[in-house]
Tab-separated table of C-alpha atoms in Angstrom:
chain	number	residue	atom	x	y	z
A	1	MET	CA	169.602	136.818	118.396
A	2	SER	CA	172.962	137.932	116.912
A	3	ASN	CA	173.144	140.847	114.442
A	4	ARG	CA	174.048	138.452	111.558
A	5	GLN	CA	170.831	136.346	112.422
A	6	LEU	CA	168.651	139.598	112.269
A	7	ASN	CA	169.914	140.163	108.796
A	8	LEU	CA	169.540	136.706	107.744
A	9	LEU	CA	165.949	136.759	109.308
A	10	PHE	CA	165.049	140.228	107.555
A	11	LYS	CA	166.411	139.124	104.097
A	12	VAL	CA	164.118	136.157	104.000
A	13	ILE	CA	160.766	138.549	105.368
A	14	LYS	CA	161.850	141.012	102.713
A	15	THR	CA	161.912	138.757	100.004
A	16	MET	CA	158.732	137.029	101.208
A	17	MET	CA	156.766	140.363	101.579
A	18	SER	CA	158.351	141.656	97.967
A	19	VAL	CA	156.743	138.085	96.428
A	20	PHE	CA	153.551	138.686	98.155
A	21	ILE	CA	153.037	142.395	97.175
A	22	ALA	CA	153.817	141.430	93.689
A	23	LEU	CA	151.593	138.744	93.537
A	24	THR	CA	148.831	141.007	95.039
A	25	MET	CA	149.270	143.384	92.300
A	26	ALA	CA	149.229	140.614	89.711
A	27	PHE	CA	145.899	139.510	90.785
A	28	VAL	CA	144.416	143.044	91.111
A	29	VAL	CA	145.644	143.586	87.282
A	30	ILE	CA	143.934	140.063	86.673
A	31	LEU	CA	140.505	141.576	87.995
A	32	LEU	CA	140.758	144.781	86.396
A	33	VAL	CA	141.499	143.333	82.875
A	34	SER	CA	139.899	139.806	82.792
A	35	GLU	CA	136.359	139.159	81.970
A	36	GLN	CA	136.733	135.751	83.912
A	37	PRO	CA	139.123	136.774	86.613
A	38	TRP	CA	138.482	133.673	88.690
A	39	ALA	CA	139.263	131.211	86.081
A	40	ALA	CA	142.605	133.456	85.540
A	41	ILE	CA	143.669	133.507	88.901
A	42	LYS	CA	142.872	129.637	89.176
A	43	GLY	CA	144.888	128.687	85.674
A	44	PHE	CA	147.731	131.199	87.208
A	45	ILE	CA	148.286	129.681	90.724
A	46	GLY	CA	146.725	126.264	90.222
A	47	GLY	CA	147.343	125.332	86.798
A	48	PRO	CA	150.969	123.733	87.362
A	49	PHE	CA	149.503	121.236	89.946
A	50	THR	CA	146.731	119.898	87.873
A	51	SER	CA	148.751	116.997	86.087
A	52	LEU	CA	152.093	115.338	86.537
A	53	ARG	CA	152.995	116.723	83.184
A	54	ARG	CA	152.414	120.356	84.232
A	55	PHE	CA	154.396	120.069	87.093
A	56	GLY	CA	157.122	118.498	85.008
A	57	LEU	CA	157.023	121.897	83.037
A	58	VAL	CA	158.004	123.700	86.185
A	59	LEU	CA	160.869	121.533	86.868
A	60	GLU	CA	162.059	121.560	83.438
A	61	ASN	CA	162.058	125.309	83.214
A	62	ALA	CA	163.790	125.310	86.488
A	63	LEU	CA	166.854	123.674	85.620
A	64	PRO	CA	168.688	126.321	83.440
A	65	LEU	CA	167.664	128.971	86.233
A	66	LEU	CA	169.192	126.534	89.066
A	67	PHE	CA	172.522	126.651	87.197
A	68	THR	CA	172.723	130.114	86.361
A	69	GLY	CA	171.555	131.269	89.541
A	70	LEU	CA	174.426	129.339	91.327
A	71	GLY	CA	176.802	131.329	88.805
A	72	CYS	CA	175.557	134.361	89.577
A	73	CYS	CA	175.385	134.076	93.239
A	74	LEU	CA	179.504	133.647	92.854
A	75	ILE	CA	179.871	136.806	91.239
A	76	PHE	CA	177.540	139.032	92.966
A	77	SER	CA	178.901	137.503	96.186
A	78	MET	CA	182.388	139.166	95.266
A	79	GLY	CA	180.334	142.318	94.597
A	80	CYS	CA	180.815	142.273	90.835
A	81	GLY	CA	177.899	143.418	89.278
A	82	GLN	CA	178.254	141.765	85.220
A	83	ILE	CA	176.379	140.434	82.745
A	84	ILE	CA	178.502	138.252	81.297
A	85	THR	CA	176.632	134.830	82.203
A	86	GLU	CA	174.327	135.490	79.336
A	87	GLY	CA	177.115	135.184	76.459
A	88	ALA	CA	178.805	132.232	78.659
A	89	PHE	CA	175.682	130.239	78.547
A	90	TYR	CA	175.385	130.609	74.826
A	91	PHE	CA	178.989	129.923	73.971
A	92	ALA	CA	179.398	126.791	76.171
A	93	ALA	CA	176.162	125.419	74.147
A	94	VAL	CA	178.235	125.995	70.820
A	95	ILE	CA	181.221	124.544	72.172
A	96	SER	CA	179.513	121.362	73.965
A	97	THR	CA	177.656	120.752	70.452
A	98	MET	CA	181.022	120.827	68.540
A	99	VAL	CA	182.193	118.128	70.835
A	100	ALA	CA	178.747	116.177	70.821
A	101	ILE	CA	178.955	116.003	66.884
A	102	SER	CA	182.508	115.506	66.153
A	103	GLY	CA	182.189	111.802	66.194
A	104	LEU	CA	184.688	110.530	69.148
A	105	PRO	CA	184.062	107.035	69.818
A	106	LEU	CA	183.013	107.285	73.305
A	107	PRO	CA	180.259	105.770	75.117
A	108	GLY	CA	177.397	107.809	75.285
A	109	PRO	CA	177.589	108.848	79.085
A	110	VAL	CA	181.569	109.432	78.556
A	111	LEU	CA	180.592	111.562	75.680
A	112	PHE	CA	177.918	113.575	77.727
A	113	ALA	CA	180.561	114.109	80.477
A	114	ALA	CA	183.039	115.304	77.775
A	115	ALA	CA	180.827	117.840	76.032
A	116	CYS	CA	180.201	118.984	79.834
A	117	LEU	CA	183.496	119.569	80.778
A	118	ALA	CA	184.193	121.387	77.415
A	119	ALA	CA	181.324	123.789	78.065
A	120	ALA	CA	182.511	124.174	81.407
A	121	LEU	CA	186.021	125.036	80.195
A	122	ALA	CA	184.586	127.478	77.812
A	123	ALA	CA	181.972	129.652	79.693
A	124	ALA	CA	184.913	129.830	82.644
A	125	VAL	CA	187.329	131.105	79.691
A	126	VAL	CA	184.377	133.547	78.655
A	127	CYS	CA	183.691	134.692	82.446
A	128	LEU	CA	187.418	135.228	82.906
A	129	VAL	CA	188.006	137.832	80.096
A	130	PRO	CA	185.929	140.872	81.718
A	131	MET	CA	187.780	140.223	85.072
A	132	VAL	CA	190.827	140.449	83.316
A	133	PHE	CA	189.867	143.881	81.568
A	134	TYR	CA	188.926	145.007	85.065
A	135	ILE	CA	192.076	143.873	86.750
A	136	ARG	CA	194.509	144.762	84.251
A	137	TRP	CA	192.905	148.249	82.704
A	138	GLU	CA	190.104	148.858	85.229
A	139	ALA	CA	187.533	148.470	82.717
A	140	ASN	CA	184.106	148.616	83.454
A	141	LEU	CA	182.684	145.178	84.432
A	142	PHE	CA	179.113	145.735	82.944
A	143	VAL	CA	180.218	147.311	79.554
A	144	VAL	CA	182.720	144.648	78.916
A	145	GLY	CA	180.119	141.831	79.814
A	146	MET	CA	177.404	143.483	77.591
A	147	MET	CA	179.651	143.946	74.758
A	148	LEU	CA	181.375	140.820	74.813
A	149	ASN	CA	177.620	138.893	75.108
A	150	TYR	CA	177.116	139.900	71.426
A	151	ILE	CA	180.602	139.269	70.175
A	152	LEU	CA	180.208	135.668	71.692
A	153	LEU	CA	176.402	135.586	69.504
A	154	ASN	CA	177.938	136.419	66.423
A	155	LEU	CA	180.990	134.049	66.827
A	156	GLY	CA	178.560	131.321	67.883
A	157	THR	CA	176.339	132.089	64.915
A	158	TYR	CA	179.408	131.558	62.699
A	159	LEU	CA	180.457	128.483	63.996
A	160	LEU	CA	176.813	127.106	63.466
A	161	ASN	CA	176.471	128.438	59.725
A	162	TYR	CA	179.826	127.444	58.527
A	163	HIS	CA	181.111	124.550	60.523
A	164	LEU	CA	178.262	122.947	62.384
A	165	ILE	CA	175.220	123.139	60.065
A	166	ASP	CA	173.391	120.164	58.666
A	167	PRO	CA	172.935	121.032	55.252
A	168	SER	CA	170.147	118.443	54.554
A	169	PHE	CA	168.088	119.836	57.552
A	170	GLY	CA	165.208	122.102	56.618
A	171	TYR	CA	166.536	124.984	58.576
A	172	PRO	CA	169.887	126.146	59.990
A	173	ALA	CA	170.700	123.798	62.898
A	174	SER	CA	173.727	121.509	63.767
A	175	TYR	CA	173.927	117.816	62.997
A	176	LEU	CA	171.974	115.553	65.373
A	177	PHE	CA	173.368	114.755	68.758
A	178	PRO	CA	173.764	111.149	69.396
A	179	PRO	CA	170.565	109.801	71.244
A	180	GLU	CA	172.772	107.443	73.498
A	181	MET	CA	174.417	110.521	75.141
A	182	LYS	CA	171.277	112.308	76.027
A	183	PRO	CA	170.614	112.291	79.656
A	184	THR	CA	167.505	109.489	80.952
A	185	VAL	CA	163.970	111.268	80.996
A	186	LEU	CA	162.401	110.969	84.403
A	187	ILE	CA	159.121	112.236	83.883
A	188	ARG	CA	157.449	111.073	80.455
A	189	GLY	CA	156.313	113.685	78.411
A	190	THR	CA	158.477	116.507	79.716
A	191	TYR	CA	162.427	117.153	79.296
A	192	VAL	CA	162.772	116.319	83.106
A	193	THR	CA	165.980	114.174	82.825
A	194	THR	CA	168.751	113.120	85.041
A	195	ALA	CA	170.573	116.368	84.932
A	196	VAL	CA	168.304	117.420	87.706
A	197	PHE	CA	170.532	115.099	89.861
A	198	LEU	CA	173.701	117.020	88.696
A	199	GLY	CA	172.149	120.518	89.515
A	200	LEU	CA	171.322	119.442	93.186
A	201	ALA	CA	174.605	118.194	93.952
A	202	LEU	CA	176.204	121.340	92.602
A	203	VAL	CA	174.071	123.121	94.915
A	204	VAL	CA	175.392	121.147	97.918
A	205	LEU	CA	178.974	121.586	96.418
A	206	LEU	CA	178.747	125.367	96.358
A	207	TYR	CA	176.991	125.443	99.476
A	208	LEU	CA	180.037	123.646	101.270
A	209	PHE	CA	182.555	125.814	98.985
A	210	PHE	CA	180.863	129.180	100.306
A	211	TYR	CA	180.745	128.184	104.029
A	212	ARG	CA	183.208	125.561	104.545
A	213	THR	CA	186.362	126.257	102.750
A	214	ARG	CA	188.947	129.499	103.168
A	215	TRP	CA	188.256	130.566	99.405
A	216	GLY	CA	184.510	130.660	99.931
A	217	TYR	CA	184.644	133.003	102.744
A	218	ASN	CA	187.254	135.110	101.052
A	219	ILE	CA	184.766	135.658	98.235
A	220	ARG	CA	182.287	136.685	100.706
A	221	LEU	CA	184.876	138.854	102.360
A	222	VAL	CA	185.775	140.503	99.370
A	223	GLY	CA	182.151	141.259	98.436
A	224	SER	CA	181.138	142.613	101.689
A	225	ASN	CA	184.473	144.749	102.328
A	226	PRO	CA	187.219	144.581	99.905
A	227	ASN	CA	189.202	147.041	101.630
A	228	PHE	CA	189.043	145.111	104.943
A	229	ALA	CA	189.792	141.875	102.595
A	230	ARG	CA	192.523	143.557	101.285
A	231	TYR	CA	194.261	144.863	104.717
A	232	SER	CA	193.749	141.214	106.129
A	233	GLY	CA	196.038	139.725	103.681
A	234	VAL	CA	193.277	138.411	101.051
A	235	SER	CA	194.605	138.631	97.559
A	236	LEU	CA	191.693	140.240	95.677
A	237	THR	CA	193.034	139.450	92.435
A	238	ALA	CA	193.313	135.542	92.910
A	239	THR	CA	189.820	135.835	94.719
A	240	TYR	CA	188.118	137.421	91.540
A	241	LEU	CA	189.924	135.045	89.361
A	242	ILE	CA	188.571	131.683	91.119
A	243	GLY	CA	185.141	133.148	91.707
A	244	GLN	CA	184.866	133.829	87.571
A	245	LEU	CA	186.414	130.766	87.171
A	246	LEU	CA	183.923	128.799	89.347
A	247	CYS	CA	180.918	130.809	87.981
A	248	GLY	CA	181.513	129.847	84.291
A	249	ALA	CA	182.190	126.258	85.076
A	250	VAL	CA	178.594	126.017	86.643
A	251	ILE	CA	177.442	127.725	83.682
A	252	GLY	CA	178.868	126.006	81.170
A	253	VAL	CA	177.659	122.524	82.769
A	254	GLY	CA	174.103	123.868	83.177
A	255	SER	CA	174.278	124.760	79.403
A	256	ALA	CA	175.289	121.307	78.269
A	257	CYS	CA	172.472	120.069	80.407
A	258	GLU	CA	169.882	122.153	79.133
A	259	LEU	CA	171.059	121.801	75.381
A	260	PHE	CA	171.138	117.874	75.583
A	261	SER	CA	168.096	117.420	77.630
A	262	ARG	CA	165.761	119.714	75.452
A	263	TYR	CA	167.088	119.722	71.945
A	264	ASP	CA	168.023	117.231	69.493
A	265	ARG	CA	170.202	119.804	67.458
A	266	PHE	CA	171.987	122.895	68.053
A	267	ASN	CA	169.671	125.538	66.800
A	268	TRP	CA	170.064	128.688	68.744
A	269	TYR	CA	170.317	132.169	66.852
A	270	ALA	CA	169.727	134.407	69.792
A	271	LEU	CA	170.924	134.659	73.518
A	272	PRO	CA	168.643	132.355	75.430
A	273	GLY	CA	167.772	134.752	78.222
A	274	TYR	CA	169.157	132.544	80.814
A	275	GLY	CA	171.928	134.630	82.025
A	276	TRP	CA	169.721	137.459	82.791
A	277	ASP	CA	167.248	135.306	84.631
A	278	GLY	CA	170.092	133.750	86.756
A	279	ILE	CA	170.659	137.456	88.198
A	280	LEU	CA	166.918	137.607	89.323
A	281	ILE	CA	167.400	134.017	90.752
A	282	ALA	CA	170.397	135.057	92.551
A	283	THR	CA	168.761	138.187	93.821
A	284	LEU	CA	165.677	136.480	95.089
A	285	ALA	CA	168.027	133.647	96.994
A	286	SER	CA	169.781	136.589	98.376
A	287	PHE	CA	173.152	135.492	96.987
A	288	ARG	CA	173.128	132.321	98.844
A	289	PRO	CA	173.110	129.073	96.919
A	290	GLN	CA	171.169	126.859	99.396
A	291	PHE	CA	168.166	129.168	98.581
A	292	VAL	CA	168.734	129.068	94.485
A	293	PRO	CA	166.537	125.859	94.165
A	294	LEU	CA	163.442	127.428	95.798
A	295	ALA	CA	163.963	130.857	93.894
A	296	ALA	CA	164.305	129.153	90.726
A	297	LEU	CA	161.174	126.769	91.261
A	298	PHE	CA	159.044	129.530	91.862
A	299	LEU	CA	160.241	131.891	89.026
A	300	SER	CA	159.329	128.837	86.840
A	301	TYR	CA	156.315	128.081	88.752
A	302	ILE	CA	154.928	131.774	88.048
A	303	ARG	CA	155.989	131.704	84.443
A	304	THR	CA	154.634	127.933	83.805
A	305	GLY	CA	151.360	129.455	85.715
A	306	ALA	CA	150.963	132.491	83.391
A	307	ASP	CA	151.336	130.263	80.057
A	308	LEU	CA	148.574	128.315	81.364
A	309	MET	CA	146.329	130.936	82.510
A	310	SER	CA	147.058	132.434	78.996
A	311	ARG	CA	145.740	129.495	77.447
A	312	GLN	CA	142.727	128.789	79.875
A	313	SER	CA	141.346	132.757	80.023
A	314	ASP	CA	141.705	136.293	78.394
A	315	VAL	CA	144.891	137.164	80.239
A	316	ALA	CA	148.301	137.182	78.298
A	317	ALA	CA	151.132	135.434	79.912
A	318	GLU	CA	153.162	138.581	79.806
A	319	LEU	CA	151.885	139.167	83.402
A	320	ALA	CA	154.650	136.908	84.573
A	321	PRO	CA	157.228	139.552	83.717
A	322	VAL	CA	154.927	141.846	85.445
A	323	VAL	CA	155.382	140.110	88.735
A	324	GLN	CA	158.981	139.607	88.285
A	325	SER	CA	159.509	143.359	88.023
A	326	PHE	CA	157.832	144.058	90.839
A	327	MET	CA	159.539	141.557	92.914
A	328	VAL	CA	163.011	143.032	91.840
A	329	LEU	CA	161.934	146.310	92.463
A	330	PHE	CA	161.027	145.713	96.145
A	331	ILE	CA	163.792	143.238	96.890
A	332	ALA	CA	166.508	145.643	95.522
A	333	ALA	CA	165.046	148.780	97.386
A	334	ASN	CA	167.563	149.204	100.288
A	335	ALA	CA	164.931	151.265	102.326
A	336	PHE	CA	162.132	148.541	102.254
A	337	LEU	CA	161.673	147.552	106.004
A	338	LYS	CA	164.936	149.263	106.990
A	339	GLY	CA	163.391	151.172	109.587
A	340	THR	CA	161.672	148.225	110.948
A	341	GLN	CA	165.058	146.278	110.990
A	342	GLN	CA	166.846	149.417	112.575
A	343	LYS	CA	163.926	149.684	115.286
A	344	LEU	CA	164.593	145.856	116.291
A	345	ARG	CA	168.374	146.280	116.185
A	346	VAL	CA	167.981	149.094	118.734
A	347	LYS	CA	165.592	147.296	120.886
A	348	GLN	CA	167.663	144.131	121.127
A	349	SER	CA	170.466	146.303	121.952
A	350	ARG	CA	168.831	147.865	124.766
A	351	GLN	CA	167.636	144.353	126.274
A	352	ARG	CA	171.283	143.338	126.046
A	353	LYS	CA	172.543	146.365	128.113
A	354	ARG	CA	169.936	145.949	130.555
A	355	ALA	CA	170.726	142.116	130.727
A	356	GLY	CA	174.203	142.981	131.275
A	357	LYS	CA	173.513	145.489	134.094
A	358	GLY	CA	171.415	143.060	135.992
A	359	GLU	CA	174.188	140.595	135.927
A	360	GLU	CA	176.618	143.213	137.262
A	361	GLY	CA	173.979	144.085	140.044
C-alpha cells in the first residue's frame, strides 16, 4: 500500500470513528436526560425511514448542503480558510430573485436557467472579493469574508425592501416566482425536485475537474504545498482566482436551486446558514468532491432524525448540533489516530526494506 493510499484509508477511518464516537455520546446524553430513551433513540435513528415523505425530508435538506459542500471543497483544497460562502449563498438568492420576477418573456425552463446563471455570476464575484483583497493587500481572508457576509446581508435586505417587495403581501417578501419556472417535484409532499440531478451532475464535473485536469491538480498542489507549487511554475494568483470563481459559481447555482425548489417568494431576512454548513460538509468529505453527497446525506439524516425525535419524545432537537460539534472536534484533531498511522507507516517501510533485501539476496 502506497503512502497516498494509507493516508486516504486513515482519513476514512478517522471520519468513521469520529461519527461513531459522536453518535455514542449522543446516545449517552439521551439515556441520561430522557424518561423514554428507547423511543427517543428509535425516532432519532429510524424516524427518517418510516415513510417516503420523511425520507424525502432528508433528500431536500441535503440539497443545499451538497452545493455549499462542493464549493467549500474548492476553497479549502487551496488552503484558503474563509467563510464568504454564507454571504455568497444569500446574495445569489437575491440576484436570482431579481431575474425571476423581472418579467422577461422567456419559457419557464429558460427563465430558471437564466436565474441560475445570474446567481452563479453574482456568487462568483462575491467570492472573488476576499481573494482580491488578500492578493493585493495581504488582507486576512477570514476577517474580510466575515465582514463581507454582513455587508451582503444588509445590501440584500435593502434590495428586498425597496426594489423586490410585494406591497400587497402580508409580510415583507418579493413578488411571486412564475410557477412555470419552478423545478418539477419528484416526491409528492416534499421539496425534492429535479434540481437534485443538477447537484449530482456538478459532483461528477467537479470530480473530473479535480483529478483529470491541470487546473484541478494545481489547486490541490497549491493547497498541499504552495512553496513547491510556486517553484514548479504554478501561478498561485491564477489558481486562487479560478478556485474562488468556481466555488462561487457552484454555490450560486445551489442557492437558486434551493430558492426555487422550496419557496414561492424570496423572504430571507437573515443569513440561511448553509455556508457555515458547507464547511462542515467539506470537512466530513475530507475535501474530496466524490464524498460530498455522502456527507450531505449523513448530516441531513442526523438533523431530520433529531427533529422527528423531538416530536416523538422528550429530547430536544438541539441534540443534532451536539453530534455535529463532536464530529468536527475529532475530525479536526490532527493527533487523533496519528500514532497508529505512524506505526503502520514504519511497519510498512520495514517490510519494503526486507522485501528489497530478499530480492537482492
